[in-house]
Amino acid sequence: MSHESTVRSFADEVHAIPGGENLELCYSCGTCVSKCLIQQKVEPDYNPRRLLRMVMMDMREEAFENPTTWLCSSCDLCYAACPQEIHISAVIGAVKQLAIEAGYTSPLTPAHVDTAACFACGTCIEVCPYKAISRVSGEVEITDRMMKGTTLIVEKEFAQVDPNLCMGCGLCASSCLASCITLDGYTDTQIDDQARAVDWSPGWPAASGADWSPQVLVFVCNWSVRAEADVAYLSAPPDGIRVVRVPCSGRVTPTFLVTALQKGVDGILVIGCQPGECHYQEGNLVEQARLAMTKNFLDLLGIEEWRVQFAWLPTDSRGALSGLFEQMIGRVRELGPIAWRPELG
Ligand code: FES
């Protein structure tokens, strides 16, 4: 057998990985690029069409180093639009698998687990859309406060994040029962700081009586805001609205909501990508289910569930944000100021 016949091309290797089969069907129309939010919002050099060309042309190292290999979050907006019905994220996933096997690493900052606090419940493993988390066991350093800060080394189970698979959606952090997972830039404290950093008008907490006007907190998924009109509107929201940016609506926890209401916010709006368009696959649906549970909890506390609302912002939105904000303020105005009874804490 000749040497040539035993050496597989880069394209053959990608083709051999499940998902990489339809690589050669691409005729470089560029529809995928026109649909891609990463190219539009984050990385101008992101280009699935070009990556597929690199594979076909045996440009292995260039493909492994290309941002497209690492930044695709498998939102699949391009899949629905591709005239050749190529599952492009699956092809990119095949390239990424080969890159990892070749020793390349993701440039993204992964979620971090405090292994001492983790009790390996596995919730993060279940919610991670990228199968980036696993349960492992090993030695962990624990500070025992009962023993005056003595440091102990214990053998225990904990969650471990694969830095090459984590896409930084934050679903693990918002689902963690031990609050031991953090995402750089979007820790609980950093999100809380965002809420505090913007000036309320008028004042904080809200004025009551005749001076009352609705104070609304809005959590907005970064990926959902695409149209220029919406971006401009968010940069200067109307009086009484405070905006907190999150990587995905799925990063919003019930604790953020309840704490904000407890502090005197009259209403909360969570804005996410519409179903089928979440950049992190299903973070929006996880959040929707979570909000339904939170509303039940509010009901038990005697707080009107209408004070917390979830809204989708479709990819083709053109200035829809202002309407959503006005609708929310109108609803809260009808409900009046929140009455958080002191006995609720
Ligand atoms: Fe927008 Fe998940 S990325 S809701």
mmCIF file of N, CA and C in Angstrom, residues 216-335:
data_model
loop_
_atom_site.group_PDB
_atom_site.id
_atom_site.type_symbol
_atom_site.label_atom_id
_atom_site.label_comp_id
_atom_site.label_asym_id
_atom_site.label_seq_id
_atom_site.Cartn_x
_atom_site.Cartn_y
_atom_site.Cartn_z
ATOM 1 N N VAL A 216 -38.419 49.885 37.674
ATOM 2 C CA VAL A 216 -38.403 48.567 37.019
ATOM 3 C C VAL A 216 -36.961 48.145 36.742
ATOM 4 N N LEU A 217 -36.658 46.912 37.105
ATOM 5 C CA LEU A 217 -35.334 46.341 36.835
ATOM 6 C C LEU A 217 -35.463 45.427 35.615
ATOM 7 N N VAL A 218 -34.578 45.622 34.649
ATOM 8 C CA VAL A 218 -34.652 44.804 33.437
ATOM 9 C C VAL A 218 -33.355 44.017 33.272
ATOM 10 N N PHE A 219 -33.463 42.709 33.220
ATOM 11 C CA PHE A 219 -32.315 41.854 32.891
ATOM 12 C C PHE A 219 -32.378 41.577 31.389
ATOM 13 N N VAL A 220 -31.316 41.918 30.694
ATOM 14 C CA VAL A 220 -31.333 41.742 29.236
ATOM 15 C C VAL A 220 -30.218 40.797 28.797
ATOM 16 N N CYS A 221 -30.590 39.773 28.063
ATOM 17 C CA CYS A 221 -29.592 38.884 27.462
ATOM 18 C C CYS A 221 -28.784 39.670 26.428
ATOM 19 N N ASN A 222 -27.475 39.608 26.550
ATOM 20 C CA ASN A 222 -26.593 40.333 25.614
ATOM 21 C C ASN A 222 -26.852 39.970 24.159
ATOM 22 N N TRP A 223 -27.167 38.715 23.913
ATOM 23 C CA TRP A 223 -27.295 38.267 22.520
ATOM 24 C C TRP A 223 -28.626 38.645 21.915
ATOM 25 N N SER A 224 -29.603 38.933 22.751
ATOM 26 C CA SER A 224 -30.937 39.203 22.210
ATOM 27 C C SER A 224 -31.037 40.588 21.581
ATOM 28 N N VAL A 225 -30.149 41.487 21.980
ATOM 29 C CA VAL A 225 -30.252 42.863 21.483
ATOM 30 C C VAL A 225 -29.367 43.006 20.247
ATOM 31 N N ARG A 226 -29.975 43.138 19.107
ATOM 32 C CA ARG A 226 -29.224 43.145 17.843
ATOM 33 C C ARG A 226 -29.441 44.415 17.042
ATOM 34 N N ALA A 227 -30.670 44.878 16.947
ATOM 35 C CA ALA A 227 -30.954 46.039 16.102
ATOM 36 C C ALA A 227 -30.330 47.304 16.694
ATOM 37 N N GLU A 228 -29.850 48.179 15.820
ATOM 38 C CA GLU A 228 -29.218 49.427 16.286
ATOM 39 C C GLU A 228 -30.162 50.234 17.153
ATOM 40 N N ALA A 229 -31.441 50.254 16.757
ATOM 41 C CA ALA A 229 -32.428 51.041 17.517
ATOM 42 C C ALA A 229 -32.533 50.511 18.945
ATOM 43 N N ASP A 230 -32.467 49.185 19.107
ATOM 44 C CA ASP A 230 -32.562 48.595 20.447
ATOM 45 C C ASP A 230 -31.299 48.857 21.254
ATOM 46 N N VAL A 231 -30.146 48.780 20.583
ATOM 47 C CA VAL A 231 -28.866 49.047 21.273
ATOM 48 C C VAL A 231 -28.865 50.484 21.792
ATOM 49 N N ALA A 232 -29.295 51.416 20.935
ATOM 50 C CA ALA A 232 -29.317 52.838 21.324
ATOM 51 C C ALA A 232 -30.295 53.049 22.475
ATOM 52 N N TYR A 233 -31.438 52.404 22.398
ATOM 53 C CA TYR A 233 -32.453 52.567 23.445
ATOM 54 C C TYR A 233 -31.928 52.062 24.791
ATOM 55 N N LEU A 234 -31.212 50.947 24.755
ATOM 56 C CA LEU A 234 -30.675 50.368 25.999
ATOM 57 C C LEU A 234 -29.623 51.264 26.635
ATOM 58 N N SER A 235 -28.891 51.997 25.812
ATOM 59 C CA SER A 235 -27.818 52.825 26.369
ATOM 60 C C SER A 235 -28.382 54.031 27.116
ATOM 61 N N ALA A 236 -29.609 54.386 26.865
ATOM 62 C CA ALA A 236 -30.222 55.512 27.591
ATOM 63 C C ALA A 236 -31.684 55.183 27.880
ATOM 64 N N PRO A 237 -31.905 54.215 28.784
ATOM 65 C CA PRO A 237 -33.285 53.801 29.064
ATOM 66 C C PRO A 237 -34.058 54.917 29.770
ATOM 67 N N PRO A 238 -35.387 54.846 29.720
ATOM 68 C CA PRO A 238 -36.184 55.900 30.350
ATOM 69 C C PRO A 238 -36.020 55.933 31.867
ATOM 70 N N ASP A 239 -36.439 57.046 32.476
ATOM 71 C CA ASP A 239 -36.396 57.174 33.935
ATOM 72 C C ASP A 239 -37.132 56.006 34.582
ATOM 73 N N GLY A 240 -36.569 55.534 35.686
ATOM 74 C CA GLY A 240 -37.249 54.487 36.447
ATOM 75 C C GLY A 240 -36.880 53.087 35.993
ATOM 76 N N ILE A 241 -36.068 52.990 34.937
ATOM 77 C CA ILE A 241 -35.675 51.656 34.471
ATOM 78 C C ILE A 241 -34.183 51.461 34.679
ATOM 79 N N ARG A 242 -33.842 50.352 35.276
ATOM 80 C CA ARG A 242 -32.430 50.023 35.479
ATOM 81 C C ARG A 242 -32.131 48.742 34.697
ATOM 82 N N VAL A 243 -31.071 48.785 33.902
ATOM 83 C CA VAL A 243 -30.786 47.652 33.010
ATOM 84 C C VAL A 243 -29.562 46.881 33.488
ATOM 85 N N VAL A 244 -29.685 45.576 33.555
ATOM 86 C CA VAL A 244 -28.564 44.694 33.911
ATOM 87 C C VAL A 244 -28.332 43.749 32.741
ATOM 88 N N ARG A 245 -27.101 43.726 32.223
ATOM 89 C CA ARG A 245 -26.792 42.859 31.084
ATOM 90 C C ARG A 245 -26.340 41.492 31.588
ATOM 91 N N VAL A 246 -26.816 40.448 30.963
ATOM 92 C CA VAL A 246 -26.406 39.080 31.317
ATOM 93 C C VAL A 246 -26.037 38.332 30.030
ATOM 94 N N PRO A 247 -25.171 37.290 30.146
ATOM 95 C CA PRO A 247 -24.744 36.591 28.927
ATOM 96 C C PRO A 247 -25.872 35.808 28.264
ATOM 97 N N CYS A 248 -26.868 35.426 29.064
ATOM 98 C CA CYS A 248 -28.028 34.660 28.566
ATOM 99 C C CYS A 248 -29.107 34.859 29.623
ATOM 100 N N SER A 249 -30.359 34.867 29.213
ATOM 101 C CA SER A 249 -31.405 35.045 30.228
ATOM 102 C C SER A 249 -31.327 33.940 31.277
ATOM 103 N N GLY A 250 -30.782 32.781 30.883
ATOM 104 C CA GLY A 250 -30.647 31.665 31.815
ATOM 105 C C GLY A 250 -29.681 31.931 32.959
ATOM 106 N N ARG A 251 -28.972 33.066 32.905
ATOM 107 C CA ARG A 251 -28.064 33.404 34.013
ATOM 108 C C ARG A 251 -28.818 34.056 35.179
ATOM 109 N N VAL A 252 -30.070 34.428 34.952
ATOM 110 C CA VAL A 252 -30.831 35.138 35.991
ATOM 111 C C VAL A 252 -31.396 34.133 36.993
ATOM 112 N N THR A 253 -31.085 34.335 38.259
ATOM 113 C CA THR A 253 -31.541 33.394 39.280
ATOM 114 C C THR A 253 -32.765 33.946 40.011
ATOM 115 N N PRO A 254 -33.575 33.062 40.584
ATOM 116 C CA PRO A 254 -34.700 33.523 41.406
ATOM 117 C C PRO A 254 -34.236 34.442 42.537
ATOM 118 N N THR A 255 -33.011 34.194 43.030
ATOM 119 C CA THR A 255 -32.512 35.040 44.131
ATOM 120 C C THR A 255 -32.367 36.488 43.691
ATOM 121 N N PHE A 256 -31.860 36.714 42.459
ATOM 122 C CA PHE A 256 -31.765 38.096 41.963
ATOM 123 C C PHE A 256 -33.137 38.760 41.980
ATOM 124 N N LEU A 257 -34.143 38.013 41.548
ATOM 125 C CA LEU A 257 -35.484 38.583 41.402
ATOM 126 C C LEU A 257 -36.088 38.912 42.761
ATOM 127 N N VAL A 258 -36.043 37.919 43.648
ATOM 128 C CA VAL A 258 -36.678 38.112 44.957
ATOM 129 C C VAL A 258 -35.950 39.206 45.747
ATOM 130 N N THR A 259 -34.613 39.209 45.658
ATOM 131 C CA THR A 259 -33.848 40.215 46.394
ATOM 132 C C THR A 259 -34.186 41.621 45.888
ATOM 133 N N ALA A 260 -34.310 41.756 44.571
ATOM 134 C CA ALA A 260 -34.619 43.080 44.012
ATOM 135 C C ALA A 260 -35.993 43.557 44.470
ATOM 136 N N LEU A 261 -36.968 42.656 44.459
ATOM 137 C CA LEU A 261 -38.313 43.042 44.897
ATOM 138 C C LEU A 261 -38.304 43.413 46.383
ATOM 139 N N GLN A 262 -37.508 42.654 47.114
ATOM 140 C CA GLN A 262 -37.395 42.906 48.558
ATOM 141 C C GLN A 262 -36.812 44.297 48.826
ATOM 142 N N LYS A 263 -35.921 44.738 47.910
ATOM 143 C CA LYS A 263 -35.288 46.039 48.102
ATOM 144 C C LYS A 263 -36.186 47.194 47.662
ATOM 145 N N GLY A 264 -37.296 46.876 47.005
ATOM 146 C CA GLY A 264 -38.216 47.946 46.649
ATOM 147 C C GLY A 264 -38.447 48.134 45.164
ATOM 148 N N VAL A 265 -37.838 47.283 44.323
ATOM 149 C CA VAL A 265 -38.131 47.352 42.888
ATOM 150 C C VAL A 265 -39.599 46.974 42.695
ATOM 151 N N ASP A 266 -40.327 47.730 41.863
ATOM 152 C CA ASP A 266 -41.759 47.472 41.689
ATOM 153 C C ASP A 266 -42.052 46.386 40.658
ATOM 154 N N GLY A 267 -41.121 46.183 39.740
ATOM 155 C CA GLY A 267 -41.361 45.175 38.715
ATOM 156 C C GLY A 267 -40.046 44.766 38.073
ATOM 157 N N ILE A 268 -40.019 43.544 37.548
ATOM 158 C CA ILE A 268 -38.797 43.039 36.912
ATOM 159 C C ILE A 268 -39.165 42.426 35.561
ATOM 160 N N LEU A 269 -38.414 42.819 34.569
ATOM 161 C CA LEU A 269 -38.604 42.263 33.234
ATOM 162 C C LEU A 269 -37.326 41.523 32.851
ATOM 163 N N VAL A 270 -37.465 40.280 32.434
ATOM 164 C CA VAL A 270 -36.308 39.508 31.949
ATOM 165 C C VAL A 270 -36.487 39.345 30.441
ATOM 166 N N ILE A 271 -35.484 39.783 29.688
ATOM 167 C CA ILE A 271 -35.595 39.712 28.229
ATOM 168 C C ILE A 271 -34.575 38.713 27.685
ATOM 169 N N GLY A 272 -35.067 37.760 26.922
ATOM 170 C CA GLY A 272 -34.185 36.753 26.331
ATOM 171 C C GLY A 272 -34.471 36.566 24.853
ATOM 172 N N CYS A 273 -33.629 35.784 24.223
ATOM 173 C CA CYS A 273 -33.835 35.446 22.813
ATOM 174 C C CYS A 273 -35.104 34.585 22.714
ATOM 175 N N GLN A 274 -35.752 34.625 21.590
ATOM 176 C CA GLN A 274 -36.980 33.844 21.462
ATOM 177 C C GLN A 274 -36.648 32.350 21.285
ATOM 178 N N PRO A 275 -37.620 31.462 21.540
ATOM 179 C CA PRO A 275 -37.348 30.023 21.433
ATOM 180 C C PRO A 275 -36.730 29.673 20.081
ATOM 181 N N GLY A 276 -35.711 28.820 20.143
ATOM 182 C CA GLY A 276 -35.010 28.432 18.918
ATOM 183 C C GLY A 276 -33.879 29.376 18.555
ATOM 184 N N GLU A 277 -33.754 30.521 19.292
ATOM 185 C CA GLU A 277 -32.721 31.490 18.935
ATOM 186 C C GLU A 277 -31.765 31.798 20.075
ATOM 187 N N CYS A 278 -31.893 31.084 21.202
ATOM 188 C CA CYS A 278 -30.967 31.319 22.315
ATOM 189 C C CYS A 278 -29.544 30.989 21.835
ATOM 190 N N HIS A 279 -28.640 31.895 22.087
ATOM 191 C CA HIS A 279 -27.260 31.684 21.643
ATOM 192 C C HIS A 279 -26.656 30.448 22.302
ATOM 193 N N TYR A 280 -27.177 30.117 23.478
ATOM 194 C CA TYR A 280 -26.674 28.947 24.204
ATOM 195 C C TYR A 280 -27.720 27.825 24.219
ATOM 196 N N GLN A 281 -28.422 27.727 23.124
ATOM 197 C CA GLN A 281 -29.364 26.635 22.857
ATOM 198 C C GLN A 281 -30.687 26.754 23.616
ATOM 199 N N GLU A 282 -30.690 26.487 24.930
ATOM 200 C CA GLU A 282 -31.986 26.465 25.605
ATOM 201 C C GLU A 282 -31.985 27.213 26.927
ATOM 202 N N GLY A 283 -31.034 28.139 27.094
ATOM 203 C CA GLY A 283 -30.994 28.916 28.332
ATOM 204 C C GLY A 283 -32.286 29.697 28.528
ATOM 205 N N ASN A 284 -32.876 30.157 27.431
ATOM 206 C CA ASN A 284 -34.122 30.930 27.529
ATOM 207 C C ASN A 284 -35.276 30.070 28.053
ATOM 208 N N LEU A 285 -35.299 28.805 27.641
ATOM 209 C CA LEU A 285 -36.390 27.930 28.093
ATOM 210 C C LEU A 285 -36.199 27.544 29.563
ATOM 211 N N VAL A 286 -34.927 27.359 29.941
ATOM 212 C CA VAL A 286 -34.642 27.080 31.363
ATOM 213 C C VAL A 286 -35.124 28.264 32.197
ATOM 214 N N GLU A 287 -34.839 29.476 31.719
ATOM 215 C CA GLU A 287 -35.230 30.663 32.483
ATOM 216 C C GLU A 287 -36.752 30.810 32.553
ATOM 217 N N GLN A 288 -37.399 30.491 31.466
ATOM 218 C CA GLN A 288 -38.858 30.602 31.449
ATOM 219 C C GLN A 288 -39.464 29.677 32.517
ATOM 220 N N ALA A 289 -38.945 28.450 32.594
ATOM 221 C CA ALA A 289 -39.456 27.504 33.593
ATOM 222 C C ALA A 289 -39.133 27.999 35.006
ATOM 223 N N ARG A 290 -37.952 28.569 35.146
ATOM 224 C CA ARG A 290 -37.531 29.065 36.461
ATOM 225 C C ARG A 290 -38.436 30.227 36.917
ATOM 226 N N LEU A 291 -38.760 31.093 35.964
ATOM 227 C CA LEU A 291 -39.620 32.234 36.317
ATOM 228 C C LEU A 291 -41.016 31.773 36.720
ATOM 229 N N ALA A 292 -41.488 30.718 36.064
ATOM 230 C CA ALA A 292 -42.811 30.198 36.432
ATOM 231 C C ALA A 292 -42.794 29.747 37.893
ATOM 232 N N MET A 293 -41.701 29.099 38.304
ATOM 233 C CA MET A 293 -41.591 28.653 39.712
ATOM 234 C C MET A 293 -41.479 29.858 40.642
ATOM 235 N N THR A 294 -40.721 30.868 40.194
ATOM 236 C CA THR A 294 -40.544 32.056 41.037
ATOM 237 C C THR A 294 -41.880 32.766 41.248
ATOM 238 N N LYS A 295 -42.680 32.797 40.194
ATOM 239 C CA LYS A 295 -43.990 33.450 40.306
ATOM 240 C C LYS A 295 -44.863 32.734 41.346
ATOM 241 N N ASN A 296 -44.799 31.398 41.339
ATOM 242 C CA ASN A 296 -45.559 30.645 42.347
ATOM 243 C C ASN A 296 -45.104 31.015 43.751
ATOM 244 N N PHE A 297 -43.803 31.160 43.875
ATOM 245 C CA PHE A 297 -43.245 31.514 45.177
ATOM 246 C C PHE A 297 -43.721 32.914 45.586
ATOM 247 N N LEU A 298 -43.716 33.849 44.634
ATOM 248 C CA LEU A 298 -44.170 35.209 44.939
ATOM 249 C C LEU A 298 -45.627 35.200 45.354
ATOM 250 N N ASP A 299 -46.382 34.356 44.678
ATOM 251 C CA ASP A 299 -47.801 34.250 45.004
ATOM 252 C C ASP A 299 -47.983 33.852 46.467
ATOM 253 N N LEU A 300 -47.144 32.902 46.910
ATOM 254 C CA LEU A 300 -47.212 32.477 48.314
ATOM 255 C C LEU A 300 -46.890 33.625 49.261
ATOM 256 N N LEU A 301 -46.025 34.520 48.787
ATOM 257 C CA LEU A 301 -45.635 35.665 49.633
ATOM 258 C C LEU A 301 -46.642 36.805 49.547
ATOM 259 N N GLY A 302 -47.649 36.639 48.685
ATOM 260 C CA GLY A 302 -48.641 37.702 48.535
ATOM 261 C C GLY A 302 -48.187 38.807 47.600
ATOM 262 N N ILE A 303 -47.174 38.536 46.782
ATOM 263 C CA ILE A 303 -46.696 39.522 45.811
ATOM 264 C C ILE A 303 -47.294 39.173 44.446
ATOM 265 N N GLU A 304 -47.867 40.162 43.766
ATOM 266 C CA GLU A 304 -48.501 39.889 42.480
ATOM 267 C C GLU A 304 -47.483 39.314 41.494
ATOM 268 N N GLU A 305 -47.844 38.172 40.904
ATOM 269 C CA GLU A 305 -46.899 37.520 39.984
ATOM 270 C C GLU A 305 -46.615 38.389 38.760
ATOM 271 N N TRP A 306 -47.523 39.311 38.431
ATOM 272 C CA TRP A 306 -47.324 40.179 37.276
ATOM 273 C C TRP A 306 -46.120 41.107 37.430
ATOM 274 N N ARG A 307 -45.616 41.173 38.649
ATOM 275 C CA ARG A 307 -44.463 42.058 38.849
ATOM 276 C C ARG A 307 -43.194 41.487 38.208
ATOM 277 N N VAL A 308 -43.229 40.218 37.869
ATOM 278 C CA VAL A 308 -42.080 39.608 37.191
ATOM 279 C C VAL A 308 -42.547 39.076 35.835
ATOM 280 N N GLN A 309 -41.950 39.586 34.791
ATOM 281 C CA GLN A 309 -42.355 39.185 33.449
ATOM 282 C C GLN A 309 -41.162 38.734 32.620
ATOM 283 N N PHE A 310 -41.426 37.841 31.692
ATOM 284 C CA PHE A 310 -40.381 37.372 30.772
ATOM 285 C C PHE A 310 -40.825 37.748 29.365
ATOM 286 N N ALA A 311 -39.908 38.235 28.563
ATOM 287 C CA ALA A 311 -40.264 38.591 27.177
ATOM 288 C C ALA A 311 -39.192 38.081 26.229
ATOM 289 N N TRP A 312 -39.634 37.656 25.052
ATOM 290 C CA TRP A 312 -38.696 37.240 24.010
ATOM 291 C C TRP A 312 -38.394 38.440 23.125
ATOM 292 N N LEU A 313 -37.183 38.508 22.652
ATOM 293 C CA LEU A 313 -36.840 39.512 21.657
ATOM 294 C C LEU A 313 -36.368 38.769 20.410
ATOM 295 N N PRO A 314 -37.173 38.763 19.360
ATOM 296 C CA PRO A 314 -36.792 37.983 18.180
ATOM 297 C C PRO A 314 -35.586 38.570 17.446
ATOM 298 N N THR A 315 -34.887 37.735 16.705
ATOM 299 C CA THR A 315 -33.685 38.204 15.989
ATOM 300 C C THR A 315 -34.001 39.334 15.027
ATOM 301 N N ASP A 316 -35.209 39.337 14.468
ATOM 302 C CA ASP A 316 -35.520 40.388 13.497
ATOM 303 C C ASP A 316 -36.181 41.609 14.145
ATOM 304 N N SER A 317 -36.013 41.716 15.494
ATOM 305 C CA SER A 317 -36.596 42.876 16.177
ATOM 306 C C SER A 317 -35.991 44.170 15.638
ATOM 307 N N ARG A 318 -36.831 45.131 15.409
ATOM 308 C CA ARG A 318 -36.361 46.465 15.006
ATOM 309 C C ARG A 318 -36.983 47.476 15.959
ATOM 310 N N GLY A 319 -36.273 47.742 17.035
ATOM 311 C CA GLY A 319 -36.781 48.730 17.979
ATOM 312 C C GLY A 319 -37.924 48.223 18.845
ATOM 313 N N ALA A 320 -38.005 46.903 19.054
ATOM 314 C CA ALA A 320 -39.106 46.360 19.864
ATOM 315 C C ALA A 320 -38.906 46.600 21.357
ATOM 316 N N LEU A 321 -37.668 46.900 21.756
ATOM 317 C CA LEU A 321 -37.396 47.053 23.192
ATOM 318 C C LEU A 321 -38.229 48.145 23.830
ATOM 319 N N SER A 322 -38.338 49.283 23.149
ATOM 320 C CA SER A 322 -39.057 50.406 23.753
ATOM 321 C C SER A 322 -40.496 50.003 24.069
ATOM 322 N N GLY A 323 -41.113 49.241 23.152
ATOM 323 C CA GLY A 323 -42.485 48.797 23.381
ATOM 324 C C GLY A 323 -42.575 47.884 24.597
ATOM 325 N N LEU A 324 -41.603 46.970 24.741
ATOM 326 C CA LEU A 324 -41.602 46.050 25.885
ATOM 327 C C LEU A 324 -41.445 46.814 27.198
ATOM 328 N N PHE A 325 -40.547 47.793 27.179
ATOM 329 C CA PHE A 325 -40.308 48.580 28.398
ATOM 330 C C PHE A 325 -41.571 49.353 28.780
ATOM 331 N N GLU A 326 -42.177 49.994 27.778
ATOM 332 C CA GLU A 326 -43.363 50.809 28.068
ATOM 333 C C GLU A 326 -44.506 49.946 28.583
ATOM 334 N N GLN A 327 -44.642 48.759 27.976
ATOM 335 C CA GLN A 327 -45.699 47.835 28.411
ATOM 336 C C GLN A 327 -45.480 47.449 29.875
ATOM 337 N N MET A 328 -44.234 47.170 30.221
ATOM 338 C CA MET A 328 -43.921 46.751 31.596
ATOM 339 C C MET A 328 -44.181 47.891 32.571
ATOM 340 N N ILE A 329 -43.748 49.087 32.207
ATOM 341 C CA ILE A 329 -43.979 50.226 33.101
ATOM 342 C C ILE A 329 -45.477 50.451 33.278
ATOM 343 N N GLY A 330 -46.227 50.308 32.194
ATOM 344 C CA GLY A 330 -47.682 50.489 32.266
ATOM 345 C C GLY A 330 -48.319 49.496 33.235
ATOM 346 N N ARG A 331 -47.877 48.227 33.145
ATOM 347 C CA ARG A 331 -48.439 47.195 34.034
ATOM 348 C C ARG A 331 -48.116 47.505 35.489
ATOM 349 N N VAL A 332 -46.870 47.871 35.721
ATOM 350 C CA VAL A 332 -46.452 48.146 37.100
ATOM 351 C C VAL A 332 -47.190 49.373 37.629
ATOM 352 N N ARG A 333 -47.409 50.345 36.770
ATOM 353 C CA ARG A 333 -48.138 51.543 37.201
ATOM 354 C C ARG A 333 -49.554 51.155 37.655
ATOM 355 N N GLU A 334 -50.166 50.219 36.930
ATOM 356 C CA GLU A 334 -51.509 49.765 37.320
ATOM 357 C C GLU A 334 -51.489 49.063 38.671
ATOM 358 N N LEU A 335 -50.410 48.282 38.918
ATOM 359 C CA LEU A 335 -50.318 47.533 40.189
ATOM 360 C C LEU A 335 -50.000 48.451 41.365
#
